[in-house]
mmCIF file of C-alpha atoms in Angstrom:
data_model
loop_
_atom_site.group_PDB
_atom_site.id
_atom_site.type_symbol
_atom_site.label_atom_id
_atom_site.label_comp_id
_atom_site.label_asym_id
_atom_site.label_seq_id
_atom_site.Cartn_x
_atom_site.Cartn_y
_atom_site.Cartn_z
ATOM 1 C CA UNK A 236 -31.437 51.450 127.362
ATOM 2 C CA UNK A 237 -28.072 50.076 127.748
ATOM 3 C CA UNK A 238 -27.993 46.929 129.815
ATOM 4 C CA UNK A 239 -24.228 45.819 130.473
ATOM 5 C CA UNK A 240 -23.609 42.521 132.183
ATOM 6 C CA UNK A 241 -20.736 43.572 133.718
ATOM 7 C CA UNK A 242 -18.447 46.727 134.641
ATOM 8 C CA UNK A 243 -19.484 50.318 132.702
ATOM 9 C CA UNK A 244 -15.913 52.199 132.922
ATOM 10 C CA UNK A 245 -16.947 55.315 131.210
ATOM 11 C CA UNK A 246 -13.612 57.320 130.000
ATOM 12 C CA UNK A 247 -15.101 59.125 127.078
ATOM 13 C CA UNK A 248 -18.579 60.318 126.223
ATOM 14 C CA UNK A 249 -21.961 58.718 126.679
ATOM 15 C CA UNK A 250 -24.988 60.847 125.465
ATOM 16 C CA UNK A 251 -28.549 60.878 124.365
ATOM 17 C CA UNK A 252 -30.649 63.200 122.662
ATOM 18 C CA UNK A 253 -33.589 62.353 124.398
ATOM 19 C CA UNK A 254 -33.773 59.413 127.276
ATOM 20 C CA UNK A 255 -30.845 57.588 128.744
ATOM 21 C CA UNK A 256 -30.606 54.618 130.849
ATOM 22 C CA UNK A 257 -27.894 52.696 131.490
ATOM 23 C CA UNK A 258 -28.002 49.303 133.717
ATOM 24 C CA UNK A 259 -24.521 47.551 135.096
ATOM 25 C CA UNK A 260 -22.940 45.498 137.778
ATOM 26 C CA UNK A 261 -21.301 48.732 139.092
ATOM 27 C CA UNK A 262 -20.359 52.310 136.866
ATOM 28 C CA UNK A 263 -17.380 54.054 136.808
ATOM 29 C CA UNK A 264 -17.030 57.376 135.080
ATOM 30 C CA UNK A 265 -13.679 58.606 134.643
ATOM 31 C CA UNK A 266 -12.363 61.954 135.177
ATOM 32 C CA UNK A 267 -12.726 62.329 131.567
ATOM 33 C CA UNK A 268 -15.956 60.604 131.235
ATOM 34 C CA UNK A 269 -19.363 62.474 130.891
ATOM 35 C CA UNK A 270 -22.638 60.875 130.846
ATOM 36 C CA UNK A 271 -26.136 62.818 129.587
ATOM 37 C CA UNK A 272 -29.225 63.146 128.119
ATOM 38 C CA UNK A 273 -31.575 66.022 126.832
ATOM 39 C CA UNK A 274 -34.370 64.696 128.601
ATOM 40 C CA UNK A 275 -33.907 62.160 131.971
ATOM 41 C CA UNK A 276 -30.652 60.567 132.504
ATOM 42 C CA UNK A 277 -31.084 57.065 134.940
ATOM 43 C CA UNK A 278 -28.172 55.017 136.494
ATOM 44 C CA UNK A 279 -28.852 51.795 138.094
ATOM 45 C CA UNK A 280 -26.270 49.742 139.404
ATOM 46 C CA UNK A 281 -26.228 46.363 141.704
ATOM 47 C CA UNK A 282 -23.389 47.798 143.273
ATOM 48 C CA UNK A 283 -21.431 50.840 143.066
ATOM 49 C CA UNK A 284 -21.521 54.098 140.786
ATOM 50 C CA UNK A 285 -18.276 56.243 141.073
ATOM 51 C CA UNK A 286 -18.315 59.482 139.421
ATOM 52 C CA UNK A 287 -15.173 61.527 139.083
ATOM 53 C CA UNK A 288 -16.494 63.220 135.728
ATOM 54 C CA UNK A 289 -19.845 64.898 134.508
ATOM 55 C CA UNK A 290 -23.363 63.478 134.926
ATOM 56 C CA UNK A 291 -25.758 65.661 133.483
ATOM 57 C CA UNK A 292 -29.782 65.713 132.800
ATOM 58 C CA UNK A 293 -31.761 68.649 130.838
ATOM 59 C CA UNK A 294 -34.407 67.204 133.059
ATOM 60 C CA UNK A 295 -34.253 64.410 135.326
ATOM 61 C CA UNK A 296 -31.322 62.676 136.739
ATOM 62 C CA UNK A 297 -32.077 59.351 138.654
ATOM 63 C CA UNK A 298 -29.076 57.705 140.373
ATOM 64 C CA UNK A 299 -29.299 54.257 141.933
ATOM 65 C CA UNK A 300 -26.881 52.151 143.452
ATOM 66 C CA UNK A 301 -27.789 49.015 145.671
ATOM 67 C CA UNK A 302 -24.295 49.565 147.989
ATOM 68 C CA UNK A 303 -22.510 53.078 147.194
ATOM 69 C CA UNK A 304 -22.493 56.292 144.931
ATOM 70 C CA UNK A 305 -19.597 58.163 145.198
ATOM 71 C CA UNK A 306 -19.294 61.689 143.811
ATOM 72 C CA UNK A 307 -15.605 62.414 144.059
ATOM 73 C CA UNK A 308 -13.011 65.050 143.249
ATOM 74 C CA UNK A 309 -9.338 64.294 143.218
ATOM 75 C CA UNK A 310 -7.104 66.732 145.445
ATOM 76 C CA UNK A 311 -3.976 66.344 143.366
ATOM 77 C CA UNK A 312 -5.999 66.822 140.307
ATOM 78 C CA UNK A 313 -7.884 68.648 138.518
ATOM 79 C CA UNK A 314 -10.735 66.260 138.263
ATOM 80 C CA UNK A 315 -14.057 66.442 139.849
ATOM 81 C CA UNK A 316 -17.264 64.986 139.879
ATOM 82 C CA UNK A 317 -20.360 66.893 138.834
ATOM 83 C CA UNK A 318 -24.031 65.673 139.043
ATOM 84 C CA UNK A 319 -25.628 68.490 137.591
ATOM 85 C CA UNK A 320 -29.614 68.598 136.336
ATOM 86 C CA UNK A 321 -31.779 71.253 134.948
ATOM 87 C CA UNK A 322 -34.985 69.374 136.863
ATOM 88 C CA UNK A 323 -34.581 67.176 139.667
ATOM 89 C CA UNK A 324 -32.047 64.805 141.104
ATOM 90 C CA UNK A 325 -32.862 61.929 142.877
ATOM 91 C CA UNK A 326 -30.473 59.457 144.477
ATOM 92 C CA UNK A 327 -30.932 56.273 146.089
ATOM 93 C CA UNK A 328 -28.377 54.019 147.783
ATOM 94 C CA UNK A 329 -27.486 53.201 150.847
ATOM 95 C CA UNK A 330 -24.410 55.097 150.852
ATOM 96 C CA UNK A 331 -23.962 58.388 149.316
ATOM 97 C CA UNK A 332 -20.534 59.917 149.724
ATOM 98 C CA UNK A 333 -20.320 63.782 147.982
ATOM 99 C CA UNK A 334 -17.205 65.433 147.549
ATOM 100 C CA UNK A 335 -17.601 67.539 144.600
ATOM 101 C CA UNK A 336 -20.575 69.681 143.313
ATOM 102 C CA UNK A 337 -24.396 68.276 143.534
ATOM 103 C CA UNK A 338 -26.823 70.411 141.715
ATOM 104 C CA UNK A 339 -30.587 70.721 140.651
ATOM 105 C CA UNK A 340 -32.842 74.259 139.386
ATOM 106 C CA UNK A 341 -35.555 71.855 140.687
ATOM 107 C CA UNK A 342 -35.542 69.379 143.766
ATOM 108 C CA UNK A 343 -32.994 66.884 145.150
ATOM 109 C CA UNK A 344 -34.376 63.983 146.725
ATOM 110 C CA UNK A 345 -31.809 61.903 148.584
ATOM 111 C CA UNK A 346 -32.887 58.574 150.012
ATOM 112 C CA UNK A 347 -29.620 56.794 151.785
ATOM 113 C CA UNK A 348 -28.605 54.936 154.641
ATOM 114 C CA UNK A 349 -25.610 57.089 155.462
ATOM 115 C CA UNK A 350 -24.715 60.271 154.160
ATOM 116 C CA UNK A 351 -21.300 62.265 154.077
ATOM 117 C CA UNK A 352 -21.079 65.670 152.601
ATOM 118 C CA UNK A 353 -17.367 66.963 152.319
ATOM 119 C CA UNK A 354 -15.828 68.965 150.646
ATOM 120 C CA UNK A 355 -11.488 68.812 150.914
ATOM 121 C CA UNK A 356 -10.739 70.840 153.429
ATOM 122 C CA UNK A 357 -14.190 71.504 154.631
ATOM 123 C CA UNK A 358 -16.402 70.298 157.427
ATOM 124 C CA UNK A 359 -17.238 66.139 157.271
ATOM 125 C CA UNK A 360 -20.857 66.550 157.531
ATOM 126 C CA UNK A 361 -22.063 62.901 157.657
ATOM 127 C CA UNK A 362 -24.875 61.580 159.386
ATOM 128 C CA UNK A 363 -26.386 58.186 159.982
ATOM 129 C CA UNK A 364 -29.850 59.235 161.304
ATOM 130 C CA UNK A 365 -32.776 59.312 159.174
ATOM 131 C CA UNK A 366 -33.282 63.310 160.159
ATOM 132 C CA UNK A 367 -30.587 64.874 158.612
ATOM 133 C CA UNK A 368 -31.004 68.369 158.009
ATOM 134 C CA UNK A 369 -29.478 72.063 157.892
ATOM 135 C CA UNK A 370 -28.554 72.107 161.486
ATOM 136 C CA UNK A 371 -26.493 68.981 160.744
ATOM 137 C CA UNK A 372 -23.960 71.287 158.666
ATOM 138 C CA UNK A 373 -24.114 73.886 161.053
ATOM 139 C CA UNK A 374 -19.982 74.780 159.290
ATOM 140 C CA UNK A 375 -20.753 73.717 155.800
ATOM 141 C CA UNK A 376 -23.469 74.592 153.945
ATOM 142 C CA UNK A 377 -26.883 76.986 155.404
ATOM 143 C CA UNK A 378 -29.820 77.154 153.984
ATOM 144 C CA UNK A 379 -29.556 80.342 151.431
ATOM 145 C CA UNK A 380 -26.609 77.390 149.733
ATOM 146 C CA UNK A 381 -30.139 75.078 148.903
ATOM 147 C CA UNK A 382 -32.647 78.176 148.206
ATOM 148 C CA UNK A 383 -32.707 77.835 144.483
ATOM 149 C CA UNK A 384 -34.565 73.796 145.935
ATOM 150 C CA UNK A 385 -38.137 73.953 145.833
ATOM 151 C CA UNK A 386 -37.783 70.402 148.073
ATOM 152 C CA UNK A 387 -34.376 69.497 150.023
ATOM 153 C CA UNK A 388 -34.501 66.104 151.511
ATOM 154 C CA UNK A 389 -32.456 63.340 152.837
#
């Protein structure tokens, strides 16, 4: 466990060979920043987690942020934000903005207020109901994007 009573900006290269969780006012990882673990990876904030690098779990990747997480890629660069786990993701805040890649062999379990899924260029599919579901991103994604999911939910 890393507890930080203040800012995490993560430019460089945080990893575990087993568990990982790190705790901060709000967590910032850098376009050259990677975060992981070989078994679960867990990010808790009291505000905001911005990801513009790689977040990776062999097995379970928890994310949660009291106010926003922010998966973002950079237009003019070559940057991006991955959340990437080989079990399941699971994200809770009440804002969840994805612009970049999001993806689980197992389940991804979304709990949010508000929800926008874009990719530059693409559709902004963002929804502030509690039923959000395929027919939301009727330009986006379909279905046969998510059927590697046992369990899709937001």
């Amino acid at each position: 466990i890393i507890d930080i009573n203040g800012n995490l900006n993560n430019t460089a290269v945080i990893f575990s060979g087993s568990n990982l969780q790190l705790d901060a006012n709000n967590i910032i990882n850098s376009g050259t920043g990677s975060i992981g673990a070989l078994n679960t990876l867990t990010l808790n904030s009291d505000n905001n987690i911005d990801n513009h690098g790689t977040l990776f779990a062999e097995r379970n990747l928890n994310i949660n942020a009291s106010a926003t997480f922010l998966n973002e890629r950079d237009p003019s660069s070559s940057t991006y934000g991955t959340v990437n786990s080989n079990g399941n993701i699971a994200i809770q805040a009440n804002n969840f903005t994805n612009h970049s890649i999001l993806d689980a062999v197992q389940n991804v379990i979304i709990k949010v207020e508000k929800v926008v899924n874009e990719i530059f260029g693409g559709d902004d599919d963002s929804d502030d109901d509690d039923d959000f579901g395929f027919d939301d991103m009727e330009d986006g994604f379909d279905e046969e994007d998510f059927s590697n999911f046992d369990d899709f939910e937001i």
